[in-house]
mmCIF file of C-alpha atoms and ligand atoms in Angstrom:
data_model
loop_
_atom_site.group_PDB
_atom_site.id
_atom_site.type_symbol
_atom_site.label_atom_id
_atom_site.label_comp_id
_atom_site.label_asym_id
_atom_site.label_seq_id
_atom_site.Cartn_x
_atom_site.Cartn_y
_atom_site.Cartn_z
ATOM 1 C CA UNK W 360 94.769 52.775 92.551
ATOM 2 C CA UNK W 361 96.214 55.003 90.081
ATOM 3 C CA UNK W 362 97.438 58.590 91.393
ATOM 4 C CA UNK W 363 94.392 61.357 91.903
ATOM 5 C CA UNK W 364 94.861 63.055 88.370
ATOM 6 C CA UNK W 365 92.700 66.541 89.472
ATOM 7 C CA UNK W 366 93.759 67.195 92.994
ATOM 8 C CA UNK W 367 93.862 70.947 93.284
ATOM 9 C CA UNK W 368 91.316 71.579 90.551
ATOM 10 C CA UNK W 369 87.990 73.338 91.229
ATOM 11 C CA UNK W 370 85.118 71.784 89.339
ATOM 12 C CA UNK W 371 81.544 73.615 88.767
ATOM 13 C CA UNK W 372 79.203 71.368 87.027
ATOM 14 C CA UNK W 373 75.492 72.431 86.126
ATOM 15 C CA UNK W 374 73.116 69.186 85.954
ATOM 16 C CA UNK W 375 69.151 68.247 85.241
ATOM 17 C CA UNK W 376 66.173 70.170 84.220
ATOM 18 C CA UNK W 377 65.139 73.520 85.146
ATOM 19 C CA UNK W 378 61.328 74.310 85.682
ATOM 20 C CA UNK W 379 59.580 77.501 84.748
ATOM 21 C CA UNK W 380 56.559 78.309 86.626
ATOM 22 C CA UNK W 381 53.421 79.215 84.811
ATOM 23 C CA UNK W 382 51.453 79.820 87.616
ATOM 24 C CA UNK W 383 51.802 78.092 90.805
ATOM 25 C CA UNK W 384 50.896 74.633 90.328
ATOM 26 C CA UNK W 385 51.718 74.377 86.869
ATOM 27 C CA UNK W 386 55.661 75.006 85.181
ATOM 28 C CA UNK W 387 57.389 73.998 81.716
ATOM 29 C CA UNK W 388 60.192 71.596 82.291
ATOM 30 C CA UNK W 389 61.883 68.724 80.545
ATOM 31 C CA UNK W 390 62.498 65.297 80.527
ATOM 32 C CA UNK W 391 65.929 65.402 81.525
ATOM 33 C CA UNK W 392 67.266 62.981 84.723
ATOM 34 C CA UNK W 393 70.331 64.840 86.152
ATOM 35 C CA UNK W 394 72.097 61.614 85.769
ATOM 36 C CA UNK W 395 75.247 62.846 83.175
ATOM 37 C CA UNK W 396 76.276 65.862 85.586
ATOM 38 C CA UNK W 397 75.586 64.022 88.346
ATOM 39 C CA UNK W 398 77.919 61.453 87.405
ATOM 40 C CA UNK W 399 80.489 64.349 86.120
ATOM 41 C CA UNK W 400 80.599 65.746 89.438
ATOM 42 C CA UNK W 401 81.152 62.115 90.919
ATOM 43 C CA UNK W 402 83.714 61.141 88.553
ATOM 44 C CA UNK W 403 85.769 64.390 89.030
ATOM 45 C CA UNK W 404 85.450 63.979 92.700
ATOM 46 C CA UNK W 405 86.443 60.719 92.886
ATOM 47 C CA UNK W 406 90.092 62.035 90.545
ATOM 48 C CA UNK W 407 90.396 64.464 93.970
ATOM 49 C CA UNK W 408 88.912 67.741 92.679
ATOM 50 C CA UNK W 409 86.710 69.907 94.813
ATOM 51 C CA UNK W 410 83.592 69.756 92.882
ATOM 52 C CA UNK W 411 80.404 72.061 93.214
ATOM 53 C CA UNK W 412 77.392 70.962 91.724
ATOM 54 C CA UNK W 413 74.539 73.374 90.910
ATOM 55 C CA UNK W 414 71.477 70.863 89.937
ATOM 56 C CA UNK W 415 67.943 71.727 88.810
ATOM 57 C CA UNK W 416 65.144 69.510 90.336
ATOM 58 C CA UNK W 417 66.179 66.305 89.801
ATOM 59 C CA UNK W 418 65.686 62.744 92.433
ATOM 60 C CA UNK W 419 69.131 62.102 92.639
ATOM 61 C CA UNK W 420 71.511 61.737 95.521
ATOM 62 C CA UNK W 421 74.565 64.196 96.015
ATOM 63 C CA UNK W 422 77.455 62.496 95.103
ATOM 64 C CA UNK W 423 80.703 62.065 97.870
ATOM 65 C CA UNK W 424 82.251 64.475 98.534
ATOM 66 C CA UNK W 425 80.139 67.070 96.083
ATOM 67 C CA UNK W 426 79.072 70.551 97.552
ATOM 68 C CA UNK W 427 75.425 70.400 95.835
ATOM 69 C CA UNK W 428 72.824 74.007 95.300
ATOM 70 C CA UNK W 429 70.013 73.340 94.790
ATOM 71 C CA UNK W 430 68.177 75.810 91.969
ATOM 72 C CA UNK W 431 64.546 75.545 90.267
ATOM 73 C CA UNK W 432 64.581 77.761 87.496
ATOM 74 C CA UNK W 433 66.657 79.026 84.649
ATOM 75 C CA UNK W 434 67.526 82.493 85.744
ATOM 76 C CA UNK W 435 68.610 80.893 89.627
ATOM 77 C CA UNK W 436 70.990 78.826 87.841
ATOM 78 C CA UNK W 437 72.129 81.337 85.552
ATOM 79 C CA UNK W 438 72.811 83.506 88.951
ATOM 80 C CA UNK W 439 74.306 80.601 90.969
ATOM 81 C CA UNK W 440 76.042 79.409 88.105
ATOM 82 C CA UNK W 441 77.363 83.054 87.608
ATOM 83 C CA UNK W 442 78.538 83.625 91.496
ATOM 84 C CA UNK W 443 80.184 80.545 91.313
ATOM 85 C CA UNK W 444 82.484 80.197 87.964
ATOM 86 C CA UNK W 445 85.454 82.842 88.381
ATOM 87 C CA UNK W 446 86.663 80.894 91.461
ATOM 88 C CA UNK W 447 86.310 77.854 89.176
ATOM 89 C CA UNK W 448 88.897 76.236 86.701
ATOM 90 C CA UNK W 449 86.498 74.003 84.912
ATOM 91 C CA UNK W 450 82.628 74.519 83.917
ATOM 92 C CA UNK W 451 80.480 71.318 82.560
ATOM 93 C CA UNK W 452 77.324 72.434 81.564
ATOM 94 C CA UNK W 453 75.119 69.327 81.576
ATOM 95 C CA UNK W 454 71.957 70.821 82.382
ATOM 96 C CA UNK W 455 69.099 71.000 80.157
ATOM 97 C CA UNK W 456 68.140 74.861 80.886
ATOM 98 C CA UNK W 457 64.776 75.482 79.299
ATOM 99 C CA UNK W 458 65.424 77.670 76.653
ATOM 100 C CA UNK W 459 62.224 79.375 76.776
ATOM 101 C CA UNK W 460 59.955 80.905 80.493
ATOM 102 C CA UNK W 461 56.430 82.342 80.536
ATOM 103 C CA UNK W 462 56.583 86.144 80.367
ATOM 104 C CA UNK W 463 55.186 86.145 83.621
ATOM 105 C CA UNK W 464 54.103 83.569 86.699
ATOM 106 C CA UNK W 465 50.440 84.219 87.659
ATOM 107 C CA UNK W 466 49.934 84.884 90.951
ATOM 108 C CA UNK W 467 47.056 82.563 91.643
ATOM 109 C CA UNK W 468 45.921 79.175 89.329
ATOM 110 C CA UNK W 469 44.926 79.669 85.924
ATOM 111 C CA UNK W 470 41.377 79.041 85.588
ATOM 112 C CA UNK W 471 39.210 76.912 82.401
ATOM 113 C CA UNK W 472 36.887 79.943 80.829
ATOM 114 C CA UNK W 473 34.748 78.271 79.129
ATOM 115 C CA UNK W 474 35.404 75.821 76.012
ATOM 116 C CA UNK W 475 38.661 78.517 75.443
ATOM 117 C CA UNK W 476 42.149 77.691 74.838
ATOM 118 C CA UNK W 477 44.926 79.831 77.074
ATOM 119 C CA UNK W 478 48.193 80.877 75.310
ATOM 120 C CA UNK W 479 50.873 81.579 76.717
ATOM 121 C CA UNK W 480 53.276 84.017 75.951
ATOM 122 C CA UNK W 481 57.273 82.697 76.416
ATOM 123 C CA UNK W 482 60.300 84.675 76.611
ATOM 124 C CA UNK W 483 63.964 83.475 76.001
ATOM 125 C CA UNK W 484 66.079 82.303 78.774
ATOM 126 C CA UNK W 485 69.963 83.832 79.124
ATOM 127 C CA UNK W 486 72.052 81.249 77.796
ATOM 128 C CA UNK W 487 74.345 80.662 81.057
ATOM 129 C CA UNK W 488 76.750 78.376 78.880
ATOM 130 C CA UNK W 489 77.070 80.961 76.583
ATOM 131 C CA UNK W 490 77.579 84.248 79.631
ATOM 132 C CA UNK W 491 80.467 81.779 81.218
ATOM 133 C CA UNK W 492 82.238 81.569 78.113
ATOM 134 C CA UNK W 493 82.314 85.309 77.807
ATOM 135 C CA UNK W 494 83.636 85.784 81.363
ATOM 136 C CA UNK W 495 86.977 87.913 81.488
ATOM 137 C CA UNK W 496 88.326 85.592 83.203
ATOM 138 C CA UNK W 497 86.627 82.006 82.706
ATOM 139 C CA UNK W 498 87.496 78.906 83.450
ATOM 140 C CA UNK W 499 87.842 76.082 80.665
ATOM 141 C CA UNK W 500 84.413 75.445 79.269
ATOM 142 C CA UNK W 501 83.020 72.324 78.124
ATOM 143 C CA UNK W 502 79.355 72.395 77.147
ATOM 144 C CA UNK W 503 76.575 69.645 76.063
ATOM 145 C CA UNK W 504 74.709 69.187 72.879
ATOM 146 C CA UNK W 505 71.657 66.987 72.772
ATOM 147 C CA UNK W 506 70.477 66.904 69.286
ATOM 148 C CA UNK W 507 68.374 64.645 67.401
ATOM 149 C CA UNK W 508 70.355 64.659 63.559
ATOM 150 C CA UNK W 509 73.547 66.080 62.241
ATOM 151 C CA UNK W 510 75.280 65.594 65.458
ATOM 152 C CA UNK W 511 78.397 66.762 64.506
ATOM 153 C CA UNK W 512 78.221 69.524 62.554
ATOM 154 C CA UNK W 513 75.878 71.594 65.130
ATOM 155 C CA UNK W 514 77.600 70.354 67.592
ATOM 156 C CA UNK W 515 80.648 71.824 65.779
ATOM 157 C CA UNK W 516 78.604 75.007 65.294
ATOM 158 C CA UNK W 517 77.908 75.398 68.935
ATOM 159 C CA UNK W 518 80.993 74.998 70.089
ATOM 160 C CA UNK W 519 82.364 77.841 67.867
ATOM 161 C CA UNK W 520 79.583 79.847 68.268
ATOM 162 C CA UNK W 521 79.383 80.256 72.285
ATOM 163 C CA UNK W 522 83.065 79.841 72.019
ATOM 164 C CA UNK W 523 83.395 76.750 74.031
ATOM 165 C CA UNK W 524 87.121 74.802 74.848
ATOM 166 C CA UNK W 525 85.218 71.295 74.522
ATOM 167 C CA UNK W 526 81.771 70.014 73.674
ATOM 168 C CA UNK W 527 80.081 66.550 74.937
ATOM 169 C CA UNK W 528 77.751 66.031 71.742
ATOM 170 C CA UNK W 529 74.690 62.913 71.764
ATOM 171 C CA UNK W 530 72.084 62.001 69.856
ATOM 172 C CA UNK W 531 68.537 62.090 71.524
ATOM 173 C CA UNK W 532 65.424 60.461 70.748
ATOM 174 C CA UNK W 533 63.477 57.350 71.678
ATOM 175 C CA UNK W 534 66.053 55.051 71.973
ATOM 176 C CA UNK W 535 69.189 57.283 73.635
ATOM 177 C CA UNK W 536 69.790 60.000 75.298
ATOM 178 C CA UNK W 537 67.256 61.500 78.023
ATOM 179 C CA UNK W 538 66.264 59.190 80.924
ATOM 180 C CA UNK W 539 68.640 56.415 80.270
ATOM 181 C CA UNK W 540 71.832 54.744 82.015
ATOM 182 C CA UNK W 541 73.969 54.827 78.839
ATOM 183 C CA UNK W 542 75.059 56.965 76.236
ATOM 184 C CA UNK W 543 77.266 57.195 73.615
ATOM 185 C CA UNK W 544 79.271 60.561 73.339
ATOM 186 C CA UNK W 545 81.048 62.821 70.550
ATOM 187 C CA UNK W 546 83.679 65.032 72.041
ATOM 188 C CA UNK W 547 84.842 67.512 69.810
ATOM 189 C CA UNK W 548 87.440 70.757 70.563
ATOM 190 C CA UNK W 549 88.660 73.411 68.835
ATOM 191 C CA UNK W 550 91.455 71.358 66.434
ATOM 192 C CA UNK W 551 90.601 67.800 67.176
ATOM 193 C CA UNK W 552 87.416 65.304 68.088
ATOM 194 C CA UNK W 553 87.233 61.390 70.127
ATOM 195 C CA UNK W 554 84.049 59.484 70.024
ATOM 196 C CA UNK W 555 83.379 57.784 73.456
ATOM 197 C CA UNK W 556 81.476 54.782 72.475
ATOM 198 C CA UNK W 557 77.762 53.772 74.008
ATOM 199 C CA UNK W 558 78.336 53.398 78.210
ATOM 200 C CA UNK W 559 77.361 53.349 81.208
ATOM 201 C CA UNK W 560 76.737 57.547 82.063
ATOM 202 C CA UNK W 561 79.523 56.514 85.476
ATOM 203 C CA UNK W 562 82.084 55.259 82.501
ATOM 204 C CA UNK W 563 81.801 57.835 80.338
ATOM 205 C CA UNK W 564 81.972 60.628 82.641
ATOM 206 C CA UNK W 565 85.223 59.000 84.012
ATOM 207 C CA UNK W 566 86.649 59.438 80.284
ATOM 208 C CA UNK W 567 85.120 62.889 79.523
ATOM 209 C CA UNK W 568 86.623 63.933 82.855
ATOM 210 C CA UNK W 569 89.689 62.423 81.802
ATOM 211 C CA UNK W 570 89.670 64.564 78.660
ATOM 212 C CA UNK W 571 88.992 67.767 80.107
ATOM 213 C CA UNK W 572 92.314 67.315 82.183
ATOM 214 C CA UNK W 573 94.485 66.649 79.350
ATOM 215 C CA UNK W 574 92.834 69.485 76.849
ATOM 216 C CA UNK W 575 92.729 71.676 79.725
ATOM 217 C CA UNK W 576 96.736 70.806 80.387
ATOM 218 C CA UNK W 577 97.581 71.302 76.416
ATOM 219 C CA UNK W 578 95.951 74.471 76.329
ATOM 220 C CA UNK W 579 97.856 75.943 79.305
ATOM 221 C CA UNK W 580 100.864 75.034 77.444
ATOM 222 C CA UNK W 581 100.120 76.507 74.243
HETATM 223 O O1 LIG B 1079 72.077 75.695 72.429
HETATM 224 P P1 LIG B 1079 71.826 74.466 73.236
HETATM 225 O O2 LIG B 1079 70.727 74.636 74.252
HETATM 226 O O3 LIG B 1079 71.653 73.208 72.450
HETATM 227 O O4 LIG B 1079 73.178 74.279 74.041
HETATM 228 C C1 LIG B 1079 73.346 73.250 74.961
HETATM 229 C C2 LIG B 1079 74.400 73.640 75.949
HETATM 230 O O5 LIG B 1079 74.184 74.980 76.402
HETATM 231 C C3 LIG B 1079 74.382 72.779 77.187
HETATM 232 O O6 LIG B 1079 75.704 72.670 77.673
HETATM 233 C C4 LIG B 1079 73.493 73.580 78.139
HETATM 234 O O7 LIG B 1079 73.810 73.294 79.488
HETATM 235 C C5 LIG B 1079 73.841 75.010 77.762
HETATM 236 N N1 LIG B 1079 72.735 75.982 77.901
HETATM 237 C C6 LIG B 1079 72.795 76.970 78.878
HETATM 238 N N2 LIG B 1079 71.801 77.898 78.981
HETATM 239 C C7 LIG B 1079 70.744 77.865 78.144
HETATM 240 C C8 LIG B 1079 70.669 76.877 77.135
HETATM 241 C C9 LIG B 1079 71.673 75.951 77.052
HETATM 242 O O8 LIG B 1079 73.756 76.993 79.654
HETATM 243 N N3 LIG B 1079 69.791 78.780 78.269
#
C-alpha cells in the first residue's frame, strides 16, 4: 500500500450529537449518527496519525487505533475539546453541538399540572468551532456545515466568519445528510473549493482527510 501520508500528525476530531438535559429523564438532542467523524478519525488513523476522538452519545464503535472521550453535553465537549486542541495540529469538527441548552436542569422530573403547557427557557451554547479557531495558537481548522439550501454561500459565510482553514459543507434533509451511509460533500477554503461527489461516509472521509494534508502542507509554505 501506498506510503502513510500523516505519520507524525496529531488529529482531534469532535463527532455525533450532544444532549442537553432538561431534567433528568428528559434532554434536547439531535438526530445526528456520529458516523462522518467517526469515519474521519478512522480514515486519518488508518494514513498513521495519532487521532483523538471526542464523541457525543452516539452507538458506534471506536475506531483502531483511535483514543476515544466520551462527552454528553455541549459545554463537556467544549471543555474536552478545549484541553485537548493546542497539543493538536488538526481539528475536524463533525459534531452536531446543540446550539441551544435549557437555562437550567431540574433537579427532579418535570411534572403534568393540569391541562398546562411547560416552556422552557433555552440559552445559547459556546460555539467550540468557533473558540478553537480563536486559539493563539490553533491548529488547522476544518469545520462542518449541514444546511438545508444555499449550500455554498453560507457555507462560504461560515467559514469566513469563525475564521476556519477548510469547511466540509452538505445538504440535509429527507433524502441526505443525517442518519445515512453516504453523502455528498462541498469543500471549500479560503482561495479555492472541490466538490466530493455522493459516497460512502468511509470514502469520503479518506478524500477530505486527504485534503486537509495537502491545504494544511500549502499553507505552511505560504
Ligand atoms: O454554525 P453552525 O452550527 O452551522 O456550524 C457548524 C460547525 O460548527 C460544525 O463544524 C460544528 O461542529 C461547529 N459547532 C461548534 N459548536 C457549536 C455549534 C457548531 O463547534 N455550538
Amino acid at each position: 500500500r501506498a506510503p502513510r501520508t500523516l505519520a507524525g500528525l496529531k488529529f482531534l476530531v469532535s463527532a455525533g450529537p450532544t444532549f442537553e438535559d432538561i431534567d433528568p429523564v428528559r434532554f434536547i438532542g439531535n438526530r445526528s449518527s456520529g458516523r462522518m467523524g467517526f469515519a474521519v478519525a478512522e480514515a486519518a488513523a488508518r494514513e498513521g496519525a495519532q487521532v483523538t476522538l471526542v464523541a457525543g452519545p452516539v452507538a458506534l464503535a471506536t475506531p483502531a487505533g483511535v483514543e476515544r472521550i466520551d462527552v454528553r453535553s455541549a459545554r463537556e465537549m467544549r471543555d474536552a475539546v478545549l484541553a485537548q486542541a493546542p497539543r493538536h495540529d488538526v481539528f475536524v469538527s463533525a459534531a452536531a453541538v446543540g446550539d441551544f441548552r435549557p437555562s437550567a436542569v431540574a433537579p427532579q422530573k418535570l411534572k403534568k399540572s393540569g391541562d398546562g403547557g411547560l416552556e422552557l427557557a433555552l440559552v445559547q451554547n459556546p460555539d467550540i468551532l468557533a473558540e478553537v479557531a480563536a486559539l493563539p495558537q490553533r491548529p488547522f481548522v476544518v469545520g462542518f456545515a449541514a444546511e438545508t439550501e444555499n449550500v455554498e454561500a453560507y457555507a462560504r459565510a461560515k467559514l469566513e466568519r469563525k475564521r476556519l482553514d477548510m469547511i466540509a459543507a452538505n445538504r440535509v434533509g429527507a433524502d441526505c445528510g443525517f442518519e445515512r451511509d453516504d453523502n455528498a460533500l462541498l469543500l471549500l477554503w479560503p482561495d479555492g473549493r472541490e466538490e466530493l461527489a455522493q459516497a460512502d461516509k468511509r470514502e469520503l472521509a479518506r478524500a477530505l482527510v486527504a485534503r486537509i494534508a495537502e491545504r494544511r502542507g500549502a499553507k505552511d509554505a505560504a
